[in-house]
PDB file of C-alpha atoms in Angstrom:
ATOM      1  CA  UNK F 128      -5.766   3.637  10.431  1.00 82.00           C
ATOM      2  CA  UNK F 129      -8.576   5.088   8.355  1.00 89.00           C
ATOM      3  CA  UNK F 130     -12.083   3.980   7.495  1.00 93.00           C
ATOM      4  CA  UNK F 131     -13.318   4.931   4.048  1.00 95.00           C
ATOM      5  CA  UNK F 132     -16.898   4.918   2.849  1.00 95.00           C
ATOM      6  CA  UNK F 133     -17.743   5.072  -0.815  1.00 97.00           C
ATOM      7  CA  UNK F 134     -21.107   5.756  -2.396  1.00 96.00           C
ATOM      8  CA  UNK F 135     -22.660   4.282  -4.416  1.00 97.00           C
ATOM      9  CA  UNK F 136     -21.315   0.755  -4.057  1.00 96.00           C
ATOM     10  CA  UNK F 137     -22.505  -0.052  -7.562  1.00 96.00           C
ATOM     11  CA  UNK F 138     -24.494   1.484 -10.377  1.00 97.00           C
ATOM     12  CA  UNK F 139     -25.659   0.770 -13.878  1.00 98.00           C
ATOM     13  CA  UNK F 140     -25.659   3.840 -16.079  1.00 97.00           C
ATOM     14  CA  UNK F 141     -26.641   4.756 -19.596  1.00 97.00           C
ATOM     15  CA  UNK F 142     -23.915   5.813 -21.979  1.00 97.00           C
ATOM     16  CA  UNK F 143     -23.547   9.545 -22.338  1.00 97.00           C
ATOM     17  CA  UNK F 144     -24.533  10.231 -18.748  1.00 98.00           C
ATOM     18  CA  UNK F 145     -22.317  11.095 -15.775  1.00 98.00           C
ATOM     19  CA  UNK F 146     -21.914   9.538 -12.363  1.00 98.00           C
ATOM     20  CA  UNK F 147     -20.470  11.147  -9.256  1.00 98.00           C
ATOM     21  CA  UNK F 148     -18.810   8.877  -6.712  1.00 98.00           C
ATOM     22  CA  UNK F 149     -18.432  10.064  -3.140  1.00 98.00           C
ATOM     23  CA  UNK F 150     -15.628   9.180  -0.759  1.00 97.00           C
ATOM     24  CA  UNK F 151     -15.798   9.936   2.973  1.00 97.00           C
ATOM     25  CA  UNK F 152     -12.905   9.355   5.381  1.00 96.00           C
ATOM     26  CA  UNK F 153     -13.220   9.154   9.156  1.00 95.00           C
ATOM     27  CA  UNK F 154     -10.182  11.350   9.728  1.00 93.00           C
ATOM     28  CA  UNK F 155      -8.566  14.372   8.156  1.00 93.00           C
ATOM     29  CA  UNK F 156      -6.070  13.559   5.427  1.00 91.00           C
ATOM     30  CA  UNK F 157      -4.006  15.722   3.152  1.00 88.00           C
ATOM     31  CA  UNK F 158      -4.193  13.644   0.007  1.00 89.00           C
ATOM     32  CA  UNK F 159      -6.857  11.362  -1.355  1.00 93.00           C
ATOM     33  CA  UNK F 160      -6.325   9.083  -4.321  1.00 94.00           C
ATOM     34  CA  UNK F 161      -8.678   7.770  -6.967  1.00 96.00           C
ATOM     35  CA  UNK F 162      -8.001   4.474  -8.751  1.00 96.00           C
ATOM     36  CA  UNK F 163      -9.664   2.543 -11.527  1.00 97.00           C
ATOM     37  CA  UNK F 164      -9.657  -1.235 -11.708  1.00 96.00           C
ATOM     38  CA  UNK F 165     -10.908  -2.647 -14.962  1.00 95.00           C
ATOM     39  CA  UNK F 166     -12.290  -6.196 -14.979  1.00 91.00           C
ATOM     40  CA  UNK F 167      -9.578  -8.717 -14.213  1.00 89.00           C
ATOM     41  CA  UNK F 168      -6.908  -6.030 -14.087  1.00 92.00           C
ATOM     42  CA  UNK F 169      -4.759  -4.316 -11.513  1.00 93.00           C
ATOM     43  CA  UNK F 170      -5.371  -0.862 -10.081  1.00 94.00           C
ATOM     44  CA  UNK F 171      -4.461   2.229 -12.073  1.00 94.00           C
ATOM     45  CA  UNK F 172      -4.054   5.580 -10.381  1.00 93.00           C
ATOM     46  CA  UNK F 173      -6.344   8.210 -11.904  1.00 96.00           C
ATOM     47  CA  UNK F 174      -5.472  11.261  -9.852  1.00 95.00           C
ATOM     48  CA  UNK F 175      -4.383  12.657  -6.531  1.00 93.00           C
ATOM     49  CA  UNK F 176      -6.753  15.078  -4.826  1.00 93.00           C
ATOM     50  CA  UNK F 177      -5.367  17.693  -2.466  1.00 88.00           C
ATOM     51  CA  UNK F 178      -7.633  19.876  -0.410  1.00 84.00           C
ATOM     52  CA  UNK F 179      -7.619  23.442  -1.640  1.00 82.00           C
ATOM     53  CA  UNK F 180      -5.921  22.827  -4.969  1.00 85.00           C
ATOM     54  CA  UNK F 181      -6.517  21.244  -8.348  1.00 89.00           C
ATOM     55  CA  UNK F 182      -6.220  17.497  -8.565  1.00 94.00           C
ATOM     56  CA  UNK F 183      -3.126  16.047 -10.193  1.00 94.00           C
ATOM     57  CA  UNK F 184      -3.949  13.606 -12.979  1.00 96.00           C
ATOM     58  CA  UNK F 185      -1.884  10.682 -14.187  1.00 94.00           C
ATOM     59  CA  UNK F 186      -1.002  10.125 -17.799  1.00 94.00           C
ATOM     60  CA  UNK F 187      -4.056   9.080 -19.780  1.00 95.00           C
ATOM     61  CA  UNK F 188      -6.573  10.729 -17.489  1.00 97.00           C
ATOM     62  CA  UNK F 189      -7.942  14.239 -17.934  1.00 97.00           C
ATOM     63  CA  UNK F 190      -9.993  16.587 -15.823  1.00 97.00           C
ATOM     64  CA  UNK F 191     -12.786  16.938 -18.381  1.00 97.00           C
ATOM     65  CA  UNK F 192     -13.457  13.217 -18.227  1.00 98.00           C
ATOM     66  CA  UNK F 193     -12.813  12.689 -14.500  1.00 98.00           C
ATOM     67  CA  UNK F 194     -13.458  15.933 -12.623  1.00 97.00           C
ATOM     68  CA  UNK F 195     -12.590  15.712  -8.947  1.00 97.00           C
ATOM     69  CA  UNK F 196     -13.695  17.817  -6.027  1.00 95.00           C
ATOM     70  CA  UNK F 197     -11.999  18.049  -2.632  1.00 94.00           C
ATOM     71  CA  UNK F 198     -13.998  20.497  -0.550  1.00 93.00           C
ATOM     72  CA  UNK F 199     -12.479  19.531   2.810  1.00 93.00           C
ATOM     73  CA  UNK F 200      -9.990  17.191   4.477  1.00 93.00           C
ATOM     74  CA  UNK F 201     -12.405  14.271   4.849  1.00 95.00           C
ATOM     75  CA  UNK F 202     -14.336  14.194   1.582  1.00 96.00           C
ATOM     76  CA  UNK F 203     -13.812  13.921  -2.154  1.00 96.00           C
ATOM     77  CA  UNK F 204     -15.849  13.156  -5.241  1.00 97.00           C
ATOM     78  CA  UNK F 205     -14.914  11.693  -8.597  1.00 98.00           C
ATOM     79  CA  UNK F 206     -17.219  12.200 -11.556  1.00 98.00           C
ATOM     80  CA  UNK F 207     -17.077   9.920 -14.561  1.00 98.00           C
ATOM     81  CA  UNK F 208     -18.382  12.099 -17.386  1.00 98.00           C
ATOM     82  CA  UNK F 209     -20.019  11.267 -20.688  1.00 98.00           C
ATOM     83  CA  UNK F 210     -19.728   7.575 -19.949  1.00 97.00           C
ATOM     84  CA  UNK F 211     -19.155   4.841 -22.474  1.00 97.00           C
ATOM     85  CA  UNK F 212     -19.043   1.062 -21.973  1.00 96.00           C
ATOM     86  CA  UNK F 213     -15.238   1.315 -21.761  1.00 96.00           C
ATOM     87  CA  UNK F 214     -15.673   3.165 -18.465  1.00 97.00           C
ATOM     88  CA  UNK F 215     -17.167   0.064 -16.871  1.00 97.00           C
ATOM     89  CA  UNK F 216     -14.790  -0.565 -13.982  1.00 97.00           C
ATOM     90  CA  UNK F 217     -14.424  -0.501 -10.259  1.00 97.00           C
ATOM     91  CA  UNK F 218     -13.459   2.936  -8.963  1.00 98.00           C
ATOM     92  CA  UNK F 219     -11.651   3.062  -5.637  1.00 97.00           C
ATOM     93  CA  UNK F 220     -10.852   5.855  -3.251  1.00 96.00           C
ATOM     94  CA  UNK F 221      -7.742   5.648  -1.085  1.00 95.00           C
ATOM     95  CA  UNK F 222      -5.891   7.562   1.613  1.00 93.00           C
ATOM     96  CA  UNK F 223      -2.453   7.039   3.060  1.00 86.00           C
ATOM     97  CA  UNK F 224      -0.947   7.417   6.484  1.00 79.00           C
ATOM     98  CA  UNK F 225       2.694   7.675   7.432  1.00 72.00           C
ATOM     99  CA  UNK F 226       5.650   9.452   5.947  1.00 65.00           C
ATOM    100  CA  UNK F 227       6.382   9.720   2.251  1.00 60.00           C
ATOM    101  CA  UNK F 228       7.953   6.359   1.582  1.00 61.00           C
ATOM    102  CA  UNK F 229       6.748   4.103   4.394  1.00 69.00           C
ATOM    103  CA  UNK F 230       3.074   4.821   3.962  1.00 79.00           C
ATOM    104  CA  UNK F 231       0.159   2.497   4.464  1.00 86.00           C
ATOM    105  CA  UNK F 232      -2.803   2.917   2.166  1.00 90.00           C
ATOM    106  CA  UNK F 233      -6.428   2.346   3.078  1.00 93.00           C
ATOM    107  CA  UNK F 234      -9.043   1.727   0.425  1.00 95.00           C
ATOM    108  CA  UNK F 235     -12.753   2.039   0.192  1.00 93.00           C
ATOM    109  CA  UNK F 236     -14.852  -0.903  -0.919  1.00 94.00           C
ATOM    110  CA  UNK F 237     -15.030   0.529  -4.398  1.00 96.00           C
ATOM    111  CA  UNK F 238     -17.819   1.550  -6.732  1.00 97.00           C
ATOM    112  CA  UNK F 239     -18.662  -0.995  -9.396  1.00 97.00           C
ATOM    113  CA  UNK F 240     -19.800   0.892 -12.467  1.00 97.00           C
ATOM    114  CA  UNK F 241     -21.469  -0.729 -15.440  1.00 97.00           C
ATOM    115  CA  UNK F 242     -22.197   1.413 -18.490  1.00 97.00           C
ATOM    116  CA  UNK F 243     -24.788   0.106 -20.915  1.00 97.00           C
TER     117      UNK F 243
ATOM    118  CA  UNK U 141       9.573   4.683 -11.453  1.00 58.00           C
ATOM    119  CA  UNK U 142      10.506   1.337  -9.963  1.00 62.00           C
ATOM    120  CA  UNK U 143       8.557  -1.417 -11.663  1.00 84.00           C
ATOM    121  CA  UNK U 144       7.699  -4.647  -9.889  1.00 91.00           C
ATOM    122  CA  UNK U 145       7.508  -8.092 -11.419  1.00 93.00           C
ATOM    123  CA  UNK U 146       5.819 -11.050  -9.758  1.00 95.00           C
ATOM    124  CA  UNK U 147       4.290 -14.342 -10.883  1.00 96.00           C
ATOM    125  CA  UNK U 148       0.823 -13.988 -12.351  1.00 96.00           C
ATOM    126  CA  UNK U 149      -0.595 -16.923 -10.436  1.00 97.00           C
ATOM    127  CA  UNK U 150       0.265 -19.558  -7.848  1.00 97.00           C
ATOM    128  CA  UNK U 151      -1.520 -22.606  -6.518  1.00 97.00           C
ATOM    129  CA  UNK U 152      -1.196 -24.049  -3.047  1.00 97.00           C
ATOM    130  CA  UNK U 153      -2.935 -26.363  -0.616  1.00 97.00           C
ATOM    131  CA  UNK U 154      -4.264 -25.678   2.822  1.00 97.00           C
ATOM    132  CA  UNK U 155      -1.631 -25.814   5.533  1.00 97.00           C
ATOM    133  CA  UNK U 156       1.301 -25.171   3.216  1.00 97.00           C
ATOM    134  CA  UNK U 157       3.684 -22.232   3.394  1.00 97.00           C
ATOM    135  CA  UNK U 158       3.464 -19.968   0.374  1.00 98.00           C
ATOM    136  CA  UNK U 159       6.308 -17.759  -0.800  1.00 98.00           C
ATOM    137  CA  UNK U 160       5.670 -15.107  -3.422  1.00 97.00           C
ATOM    138  CA  UNK U 161       8.729 -13.378  -4.810  1.00 96.00           C
ATOM    139  CA  UNK U 162       8.736  -9.937  -6.361  1.00 95.00           C
ATOM    140  CA  UNK U 163      11.555  -8.278  -8.255  1.00 95.00           C
ATOM    141  CA  UNK U 164      12.108  -4.513  -8.160  1.00 92.00           C
ATOM    142  CA  UNK U 165      15.470  -3.928  -9.788  1.00 91.00           C
ATOM    143  CA  UNK U 166      15.167  -0.141  -9.938  1.00 88.00           C
ATOM    144  CA  UNK U 167      14.260   0.432  -6.316  1.00 90.00           C
ATOM    145  CA  UNK U 168      15.591   3.721  -4.957  1.00 87.00           C
ATOM    146  CA  UNK U 169      17.457   4.225  -1.698  1.00 89.00           C
ATOM    147  CA  UNK U 170      14.509   5.679   0.192  1.00 84.00           C
ATOM    148  CA  UNK U 171      11.814   3.370  -1.156  1.00 87.00           C
ATOM    149  CA  UNK U 172       9.955   0.906   1.032  1.00 89.00           C
ATOM    150  CA  UNK U 173       8.453  -2.363  -0.161  1.00 92.00           C
ATOM    151  CA  UNK U 174       4.816  -3.005   0.643  1.00 93.00           C
ATOM    152  CA  UNK U 175       2.480  -5.908   0.010  1.00 96.00           C
ATOM    153  CA  UNK U 176      -1.283  -5.683  -0.315  1.00 96.00           C
ATOM    154  CA  UNK U 177      -3.991  -8.340  -0.462  1.00 97.00           C
ATOM    155  CA  UNK U 178      -7.189  -7.986  -2.453  1.00 97.00           C
ATOM    156  CA  UNK U 179     -10.269 -10.165  -2.243  1.00 95.00           C
ATOM    157  CA  UNK U 180     -12.933 -10.028  -4.957  1.00 90.00           C
ATOM    158  CA  UNK U 181     -15.253  -7.028  -4.671  1.00 87.00           C
ATOM    159  CA  UNK U 182     -13.054  -5.387  -2.027  1.00 92.00           C
ATOM    160  CA  UNK U 183     -10.353  -2.756  -2.002  1.00 94.00           C
ATOM    161  CA  UNK U 184      -6.752  -3.831  -1.382  1.00 95.00           C
ATOM    162  CA  UNK U 185      -5.684  -4.331   2.217  1.00 95.00           C
ATOM    163  CA  UNK U 186      -2.230  -3.671   3.648  1.00 93.00           C
ATOM    164  CA  UNK U 187      -0.361  -6.842   4.686  1.00 95.00           C
ATOM    165  CA  UNK U 188       3.209  -5.923   5.475  1.00 95.00           C
ATOM    166  CA  UNK U 189       5.923  -3.396   4.722  1.00 93.00           C
ATOM    167  CA  UNK U 190       9.691  -3.425   4.988  1.00 93.00           C
ATOM    168  CA  UNK U 191      12.896  -1.689   4.024  1.00 92.00           C
ATOM    169  CA  UNK U 192      15.537  -4.401   4.470  1.00 91.00           C
ATOM    170  CA  UNK U 193      16.238  -7.803   6.070  1.00 91.00           C
ATOM    171  CA  UNK U 194      13.187  -9.430   7.609  1.00 95.00           C
ATOM    172  CA  UNK U 195       9.890  -8.146   8.891  1.00 95.00           C
ATOM    173  CA  UNK U 196       7.264 -10.298  10.570  1.00 95.00           C
ATOM    174  CA  UNK U 197       3.757  -9.573  11.766  1.00 94.00           C
ATOM    175  CA  UNK U 198       0.767 -11.666  12.754  1.00 93.00           C
ATOM    176  CA  UNK U 199      -0.160 -12.290   9.117  1.00 92.00           C
ATOM    177  CA  UNK U 200       3.053 -12.745   7.146  1.00 96.00           C
ATOM    178  CA  UNK U 201       6.813 -12.366   6.895  1.00 97.00           C
ATOM    179  CA  UNK U 202       8.707 -10.267   4.405  1.00 97.00           C
ATOM    180  CA  UNK U 203      12.256 -11.138   3.405  1.00 97.00           C
ATOM    181  CA  UNK U 204      14.401  -8.521   1.682  1.00 97.00           C
ATOM    182  CA  UNK U 205      17.989  -9.331   0.642  1.00 96.00           C
ATOM    183  CA  UNK U 206      20.819  -6.883   1.083  1.00 95.00           C
ATOM    184  CA  UNK U 207      20.639  -5.543  -2.491  1.00 95.00           C
ATOM    185  CA  UNK U 208      16.869  -4.920  -2.065  1.00 95.00           C
ATOM    186  CA  UNK U 209      16.231  -5.785  -5.696  1.00 94.00           C
ATOM    187  CA  UNK U 210      13.711  -8.400  -4.726  1.00 95.00           C
ATOM    188  CA  UNK U 211      11.488  -9.351  -1.829  1.00 96.00           C
ATOM    189  CA  UNK U 212       9.596 -12.460  -0.769  1.00 97.00           C
ATOM    190  CA  UNK U 213       6.249 -12.506   0.959  1.00 98.00           C
ATOM    191  CA  UNK U 214       5.845 -15.609   3.096  1.00 98.00           C
ATOM    192  CA  UNK U 215       2.415 -16.775   4.205  1.00 97.00           C
ATOM    193  CA  UNK U 216       2.629 -19.548   6.807  1.00 95.00           C
ATOM    194  CA  UNK U 217       0.082 -22.384   6.734  1.00 94.00           C
ATOM    195  CA  UNK U 218      -2.345 -20.887   4.249  1.00 97.00           C
ATOM    196  CA  UNK U 219      -6.067 -21.539   4.430  1.00 97.00           C
ATOM    197  CA  UNK U 220      -8.820 -21.317   1.838  1.00 97.00           C
ATOM    198  CA  UNK U 221      -9.522 -17.768   2.967  1.00 96.00           C
ATOM    199  CA  UNK U 222      -6.057 -16.696   1.813  1.00 97.00           C
ATOM    200  CA  UNK U 223      -7.182 -17.089  -1.792  1.00 97.00           C
ATOM    201  CA  UNK U 224      -6.724 -13.584  -3.147  1.00 97.00           C
ATOM    202  CA  UNK U 225      -4.570 -11.383  -5.334  1.00 97.00           C
ATOM    203  CA  UNK U 226      -1.323 -10.222  -3.724  1.00 98.00           C
ATOM    204  CA  UNK U 227       0.344  -7.032  -4.906  1.00 96.00           C
ATOM    205  CA  UNK U 228       3.960  -6.044  -4.372  1.00 95.00           C
ATOM    206  CA  UNK U 229       4.538  -2.294  -4.455  1.00 92.00           C
ATOM    207  CA  UNK U 230       7.451   0.050  -4.094  1.00 87.00           C
ATOM    208  CA  UNK U 231       6.454   3.237  -2.300  1.00 76.00           C
ATOM    209  CA  UNK U 232       7.760   6.225  -4.179  1.00 70.00           C
ATOM    210  CA  UNK U 233       7.030   9.500  -2.542  1.00 65.00           C
ATOM    211  CA  UNK U 234       3.612   8.359  -1.391  1.00 66.00           C
ATOM    212  CA  UNK U 235       2.392   7.398  -4.855  1.00 73.00           C
ATOM    213  CA  UNK U 236       1.446   3.731  -5.089  1.00 81.00           C
ATOM    214  CA  UNK U 237       1.940   2.087  -8.457  1.00 81.00           C
ATOM    215  CA  UNK U 238       0.306  -1.329  -8.651  1.00 87.00           C
ATOM    216  CA  UNK U 239       1.753  -4.101 -10.766  1.00 86.00           C
ATOM    217  CA  UNK U 240      -0.223  -7.037 -12.090  1.00 90.00           C
ATOM    218  CA  UNK U 241      -0.264  -8.910  -8.802  1.00 95.00           C
ATOM    219  CA  UNK U 242      -0.139 -12.628  -8.044  1.00 97.00           C
ATOM    220  CA  UNK U 243      -3.404 -14.534  -7.961  1.00 97.00           C
ATOM    221  CA  UNK U 244      -3.028 -17.125  -5.201  1.00 98.00           C
ATOM    222  CA  UNK U 245      -5.423 -20.037  -5.225  1.00 98.00           C
ATOM    223  CA  UNK U 246      -5.520 -22.213  -2.105  1.00 97.00           C
ATOM    224  CA  UNK U 247      -7.112 -25.615  -2.554  1.00 97.00           C
ATOM    225  CA  UNK U 248      -8.412 -28.002   0.097  1.00 95.00           C
TER     226      UNK U 248
END
C-alpha cells in the first residue's frame, strides 16, 4: 500500500496567478500520476511523472500550463500556471503498485482549487 | 484503448444487494478489470480487481464472464455509507483511464 499526502488541500486563487501542488508518498515509487477532476465529472489523467525524466502529458495538456517536477522517488509537484476560472477543479496525485496490468492505485485526498 | 460503459446512476435501499455492470468490449488479453469507489471530497479507493471468473474480498465480489467483455461488481447488503461513485476501469499498461462512473445512492 501507499499513503499519499497532498498540499494544499484547497485554495482560492486569483486568475493569472500560479499554484504549485505538492504530493508526498511514504514509499519510493517509479511513476506518479496527476489527475484533474472537474466539478461533477470523472477523473482525467493530466500526466505521468517519472523520476529523472520529463513528464509525459496526455492529449489536451501541455507542459507550459501544467509543469511538473519529480526531484526524487517520493515527491512530485504540479503547477497550474496562469490560472483561469476554467482551471477550477480538484487535482489528485496517484501512485500505483503491482505489475503493469494488475496494478492498484492509491490517491491523495486531492487539492480543491477555485480560481476567481 | 478499452473504453468502459456503466450506468450513470443507481438507487438502492439499505440491506439490499447491488450489482453494477460494466461493459468493456475492447478489453485486451493482458488487461485486468478494476473497480474503484469515490466518496465526495476524497480520492478514489481501490475495491476489487480481477482477470476472469469470480473474485471475492471482504468488501465486494467481481464476476467476469468467459468472454471478459463485461464485469459485474456485487455489493452485498449495502448501507448508507456505500453511497458513492463507483468506477470500472481496464488496466492498460499501468495507465488508468476513468469512465464516467456509476453514482450509487443508498436510501434508508
